[in-house]
């Protein structure tokens, strides 16, 4: 493993560390997480020292690390307000990720200091009240990148997960005809295991997604294929052929999961698996 001089500027050392991870095949999500938390640490340390010229050796000072983790645990380093409020403490698993990022960076630099790691904590769980609030925020959010239609699709999937206690792979196969939203207080979805009633919040979100979906389908030549969940952007060109228009094929489960993860992180400030909506609805 390469060893940089401790006099290397801290921001340059972090860049080289992320490059090292890429060269060794670490996942994009892992590299993004490491960069995020090390960047947070560098900002915190630079503000405390009132300088932008910290070296790698100065950054990896145990006292600076302890001060950073203390403020991070109290929620003082976050850049957006989470669902639980600005003064909410950090999630235990985000603190664990900070410690792992610090230790991995120290190992890359060849320095002996390590922070004590923590066992994984039980994931964040939504209450029914939080679920309704988060669903509304998901549907009303504006994406940092990507399509607004993807936001509505993600909110609609999450709403059905909460109402039906069904996982995303099962819901991914649904057709438009499974929805019955026009009944007077009797909105429902037909699942393989039977009919399931839908809440007013879910009906409203599904209505917005269906309107966005209809606009995408209108661009197709031919009839509506009937898939409830469709891609919102063209597929990749393959074999020299033009990209496949969105709407022809159903959205892949991995696409639905990735969109959910990205949007919830944007709105809530932490990743949240779709299963948390199932647990909240019980």
Coordinates of C-alpha atoms in Angstrom, one line a residue:
X1 CA 0.0 0.0 0.0
X2 CA 1.4 3.5 -0.9
X3 CA 2.6 5.7 1.9
X4 CA 2.3 9.5 1.5
X5 CA 4.4 12.0 3.4
X6 CA 2.6 13.4 6.4
X7 CA 3.4 16.8 5.0
X8 CA 1.1 16.2 2.0
X9 CA -1.8 18.7 1.9
X10 CA -4.8 17.0 3.5
X11 CA -7.1 17.6 0.5
X12 CA -4.6 16.1 -1.9
X13 CA -4.1 13.1 0.4
X14 CA -7.8 12.5 0.4
X15 CA -8.0 12.7 -3.4
X16 CA -5.1 10.2 -3.7
X17 CA -6.8 7.9 -1.2
X18 CA -10.1 7.9 -3.2
X19 CA -8.1 7.2 -6.3
X20 CA -6.4 4.3 -4.6
X21 CA -9.8 2.8 -3.7
X22 CA -10.9 3.1 -7.3
X23 CA -7.8 1.4 -8.5
X24 CA -8.5 -1.5 -6.2
X25 CA -12.0 -2.0 -7.3
X26 CA -14.0 -0.5 -4.4
X27 CA -17.6 0.3 -5.2
X28 CA -18.6 3.8 -6.3
X29 CA -20.9 4.0 -3.2
X30 CA -18.0 3.1 -0.9
X31 CA -15.7 5.7 -2.5
X32 CA -18.5 8.3 -2.3
X33 CA -19.1 7.6 1.4
X34 CA -15.4 7.8 2.2
X35 CA -15.0 11.1 0.4
X36 CA -18.1 12.5 2.0
X37 CA -17.0 11.8 5.6
X38 CA -13.4 12.7 5.1
X39 CA -14.4 15.9 3.5
X40 CA -16.7 16.6 6.5
X41 CA -13.7 15.9 8.8
X42 CA -11.4 18.2 6.8
X43 CA -13.9 21.0 6.9
X44 CA -14.5 20.6 10.6
X45 CA -10.7 20.5 11.4
X46 CA -10.0 23.5 9.1
X47 CA -12.7 25.6 10.7
X48 CA -11.4 24.7 14.2
X49 CA -7.8 25.6 13.2
X50 CA -8.9 28.6 11.2
X51 CA -6.8 27.5 8.2
X52 CA -7.2 25.8 4.9
X53 CA -3.6 24.5 4.8
X54 CA -3.8 21.4 7.0
X55 CA -1.4 18.6 6.1
X56 CA -2.4 15.0 6.2
X57 CA -0.4 14.4 9.4
X58 CA -2.1 17.4 11.1
X59 CA -5.5 16.2 10.0
X60 CA -5.1 12.8 11.5
X61 CA -4.5 14.1 15.0
X62 CA -6.5 12.1 17.6
X63 CA -7.7 15.3 19.4
X64 CA -9.0 16.6 16.1
X65 CA -10.7 13.3 15.3
X66 CA -12.3 13.2 18.8
X67 CA -13.7 16.8 18.4
X68 CA -15.1 15.9 14.9
X69 CA -16.8 12.8 16.1
X70 CA -18.2 14.5 19.1
X71 CA -19.8 17.3 17.0
X72 CA -20.9 14.8 14.3
X73 CA -22.7 12.7 17.0
X74 CA -24.5 15.8 18.2
X75 CA -25.7 16.5 14.6
X76 CA -23.5 19.7 14.4
X77 CA -21.8 18.7 11.1
X78 CA -24.8 18.0 9.0
X79 CA -25.5 20.2 6.0
X80 CA -29.3 19.6 5.7
X81 CA -32.1 19.3 8.2
X82 CA -33.3 15.7 8.6
X83 CA -36.8 14.5 9.1
X84 CA -36.2 14.3 12.9
X85 CA -35.2 17.9 13.2
X86 CA -31.9 20.0 13.1
X87 CA -30.9 19.1 16.6
X88 CA -31.3 15.3 16.2
X89 CA -28.3 13.2 17.0
X90 CA -26.5 11.3 14.2
X91 CA -27.5 7.8 13.5
X92 CA -25.2 5.2 15.1
X93 CA -24.4 3.6 11.7
X94 CA -23.3 6.9 10.2
X95 CA -20.9 7.4 13.1
X96 CA -19.6 3.9 12.4
X97 CA -19.0 4.8 8.8
X98 CA -17.1 7.9 9.9
X99 CA -14.8 5.8 12.1
X100 CA -14.2 3.3 9.3
X101 CA -13.4 6.1 6.9
X102 CA -10.9 7.6 9.3
X103 CA -9.2 4.2 10.0
X104 CA -9.0 3.3 6.3
X105 CA -7.4 6.7 5.5
X106 CA -4.9 6.3 8.4
X107 CA -4.0 2.9 7.0
X108 CA -3.5 4.3 3.5
X109 CA -1.1 6.9 5.0
X110 CA 0.7 4.3 7.0
X111 CA -0.1 5.9 10.3
X112 CA -0.6 3.8 13.4
X113 CA -3.6 5.6 15.0
X114 CA -6.9 3.9 14.8
X115 CA -10.3 4.7 16.3
X116 CA -12.3 2.1 18.1
X117 CA -15.0 0.6 15.8
X118 CA -18.6 0.1 16.8
X119 CA -20.8 -2.9 16.1
X120 CA -23.6 -2.2 13.5
X121 CA -26.8 -0.8 15.0
X122 CA -30.3 -1.7 14.1
X123 CA -31.4 0.4 11.2
X124 CA -33.5 3.5 11.5
X125 CA -37.2 2.7 11.8
X126 CA -40.1 4.8 10.8
X127 CA -43.2 5.2 12.9
X128 CA -46.6 5.3 11.0
X129 CA -46.7 9.1 11.5
X130 CA -43.1 9.5 10.2
X131 CA -44.1 7.3 7.2
X132 CA -46.9 9.5 6.1
X133 CA -44.8 12.6 6.5
X134 CA -41.8 11.2 4.6
X135 CA -44.1 9.9 1.8
X136 CA -45.5 13.4 1.3
X137 CA -41.9 14.9 1.4
X138 CA -40.7 12.3 -1.2
X139 CA -43.6 13.2 -3.5
X140 CA -43.1 17.0 -3.1
X141 CA -39.3 17.0 -3.3
X142 CA -37.3 18.4 -6.2
X143 CA -34.4 16.2 -7.3
X144 CA -30.8 17.4 -7.2
X145 CA -30.3 15.5 -10.4
X146 CA -32.4 13.2 -12.6
X147 CA -36.1 13.3 -13.6
X148 CA -39.1 14.5 -11.5
X149 CA -40.9 11.5 -12.8
X150 CA -38.4 9.3 -11.0
X151 CA -39.2 11.1 -7.8
X152 CA -42.9 10.4 -8.2
X153 CA -42.3 6.8 -9.1
X154 CA -40.1 6.3 -6.0
X155 CA -42.7 7.9 -3.8
X156 CA -45.4 5.7 -5.3
X157 CA -43.4 2.6 -4.8
X158 CA -42.7 3.5 -1.2
X159 CA -46.4 4.3 -0.5
X160 CA -47.4 0.9 -1.9
X161 CA -44.8 -0.9 0.2
X162 CA -46.1 0.8 3.3
X163 CA -49.8 0.1 2.6
X164 CA -49.4 -3.5 1.3
X165 CA -46.5 -4.9 3.4
X166 CA -45.1 -6.1 0.2
X167 CA -41.5 -5.9 -1.0
X168 CA -40.2 -4.1 -4.1
X169 CA -39.5 -7.3 -6.2
X170 CA -43.1 -8.4 -5.8
X171 CA -44.5 -4.9 -6.5
X172 CA -42.2 -4.5 -9.6
X173 CA -44.3 -7.0 -11.5
X174 CA -47.6 -5.0 -11.1
X175 CA -49.7 -3.9 -14.1
X176 CA -51.8 -0.8 -14.3
X177 CA -54.9 -2.9 -14.2
X178 CA -54.1 -4.0 -10.6
X179 CA -54.9 -0.5 -9.3
X180 CA -58.5 0.6 -8.5
X181 CA -58.3 4.2 -7.4
X182 CA -61.7 5.5 -8.4
X183 CA -63.9 3.9 -5.8
X184 CA -65.5 6.1 -3.2
X185 CA -63.3 5.4 -0.2
X186 CA -62.6 1.9 -1.5
X187 CA -59.3 2.4 -3.4
X188 CA -57.3 -0.8 -3.5
X189 CA -54.6 -2.8 -5.4
X190 CA -55.0 -6.4 -6.5
X191 CA -52.0 -8.5 -5.4
X192 CA -51.3 -12.2 -5.9
X193 CA -52.4 -12.8 -2.3
X194 CA -55.6 -10.8 -2.6
X195 CA -57.0 -7.3 -2.6
X196 CA -55.3 -4.6 -0.4
X197 CA -56.9 -1.3 0.6
X198 CA -55.0 1.9 -0.1
X199 CA -54.7 5.0 2.1
X200 CA -55.7 8.5 0.9
X201 CA -52.0 9.5 0.9
X202 CA -51.1 6.6 -1.3
X203 CA -53.9 7.2 -3.7
X204 CA -52.8 10.8 -4.1
X205 CA -49.2 9.9 -4.8
X206 CA -50.2 7.1 -7.2
X207 CA -52.4 9.6 -9.1
X208 CA -49.4 11.9 -9.6
X209 CA -47.2 9.1 -10.7
X210 CA -49.8 7.8 -13.2
X211 CA -50.1 11.3 -14.7
X212 CA -46.3 11.4 -15.1
X213 CA -46.3 7.9 -16.5
X214 CA -49.0 8.8 -19.1
X215 CA -46.9 11.7 -20.4
X216 CA -44.0 9.2 -21.0
X217 CA -46.2 6.6 -22.6
X218 CA -47.7 9.3 -24.9
X219 CA -44.3 9.5 -26.6
X220 CA -44.4 5.9 -27.6
X221 CA -45.6 4.5 -30.9
X222 CA -48.2 1.9 -30.3
X223 CA -50.3 0.8 -27.3
X224 CA -49.6 1.1 -23.6
X225 CA -47.6 -2.0 -22.5
X226 CA -49.4 -1.8 -19.1
X227 CA -46.4 -2.0 -16.8
X228 CA -47.0 0.1 -13.6
X229 CA -43.4 1.0 -13.1
X230 CA -41.5 2.1 -16.2
X231 CA -38.1 3.7 -16.8
X232 CA -38.3 7.5 -17.0
X233 CA -35.2 7.8 -19.3
X234 CA -34.1 6.1 -22.5
X235 CA -32.0 3.0 -22.1
X236 CA -28.4 2.7 -23.2
X237 CA -27.8 2.3 -26.9
X238 CA -26.6 -1.2 -27.7
X239 CA -25.2 -2.8 -30.8
X240 CA -25.2 0.5 -32.7
X241 CA -29.0 0.8 -32.3
X242 CA -30.9 3.8 -31.0
X243 CA -31.7 3.8 -27.2
X244 CA -34.9 2.1 -26.2
X245 CA -37.6 4.6 -25.3
X246 CA -38.7 4.6 -21.7
X247 CA -42.0 2.8 -21.1
X248 CA -41.6 -0.2 -23.4
X249 CA -40.2 -2.5 -20.8
X250 CA -40.8 -2.5 -17.0
X251 CA -38.4 -0.8 -14.7
X252 CA -35.8 -3.2 -13.2
X253 CA -35.9 -4.0 -9.5
X254 CA -32.4 -2.6 -9.2
X255 CA -33.5 0.6 -10.8
X256 CA -36.4 1.0 -8.3
X257 CA -34.1 0.3 -5.4
X258 CA -31.4 2.7 -6.5
X259 CA -33.9 5.5 -7.1
X260 CA -35.4 4.9 -3.6
X261 CA -32.0 4.9 -2.0
X262 CA -30.9 8.2 -3.7
X263 CA -34.1 10.1 -3.0
X264 CA -34.5 9.0 0.6
X265 CA -30.9 10.0 1.3
X266 CA -31.6 13.4 -0.3
X267 CA -34.8 14.0 1.7
X268 CA -34.1 12.2 5.0
X269 CA -30.3 12.7 5.2
X270 CA -29.6 9.0 5.5
X271 CA -30.2 5.9 3.4
X272 CA -33.4 4.0 4.2
X273 CA -34.3 0.6 2.8
X274 CA -37.8 0.2 1.4
X275 CA -38.4 -2.5 4.1
X276 CA -38.6 0.3 6.8
X277 CA -41.8 1.4 5.2
X278 CA -43.2 -2.2 5.6
X279 CA -42.3 -2.3 9.2
X280 CA -43.9 1.1 9.9
X281 CA -47.1 0.0 8.3
X282 CA -47.6 -3.0 10.6

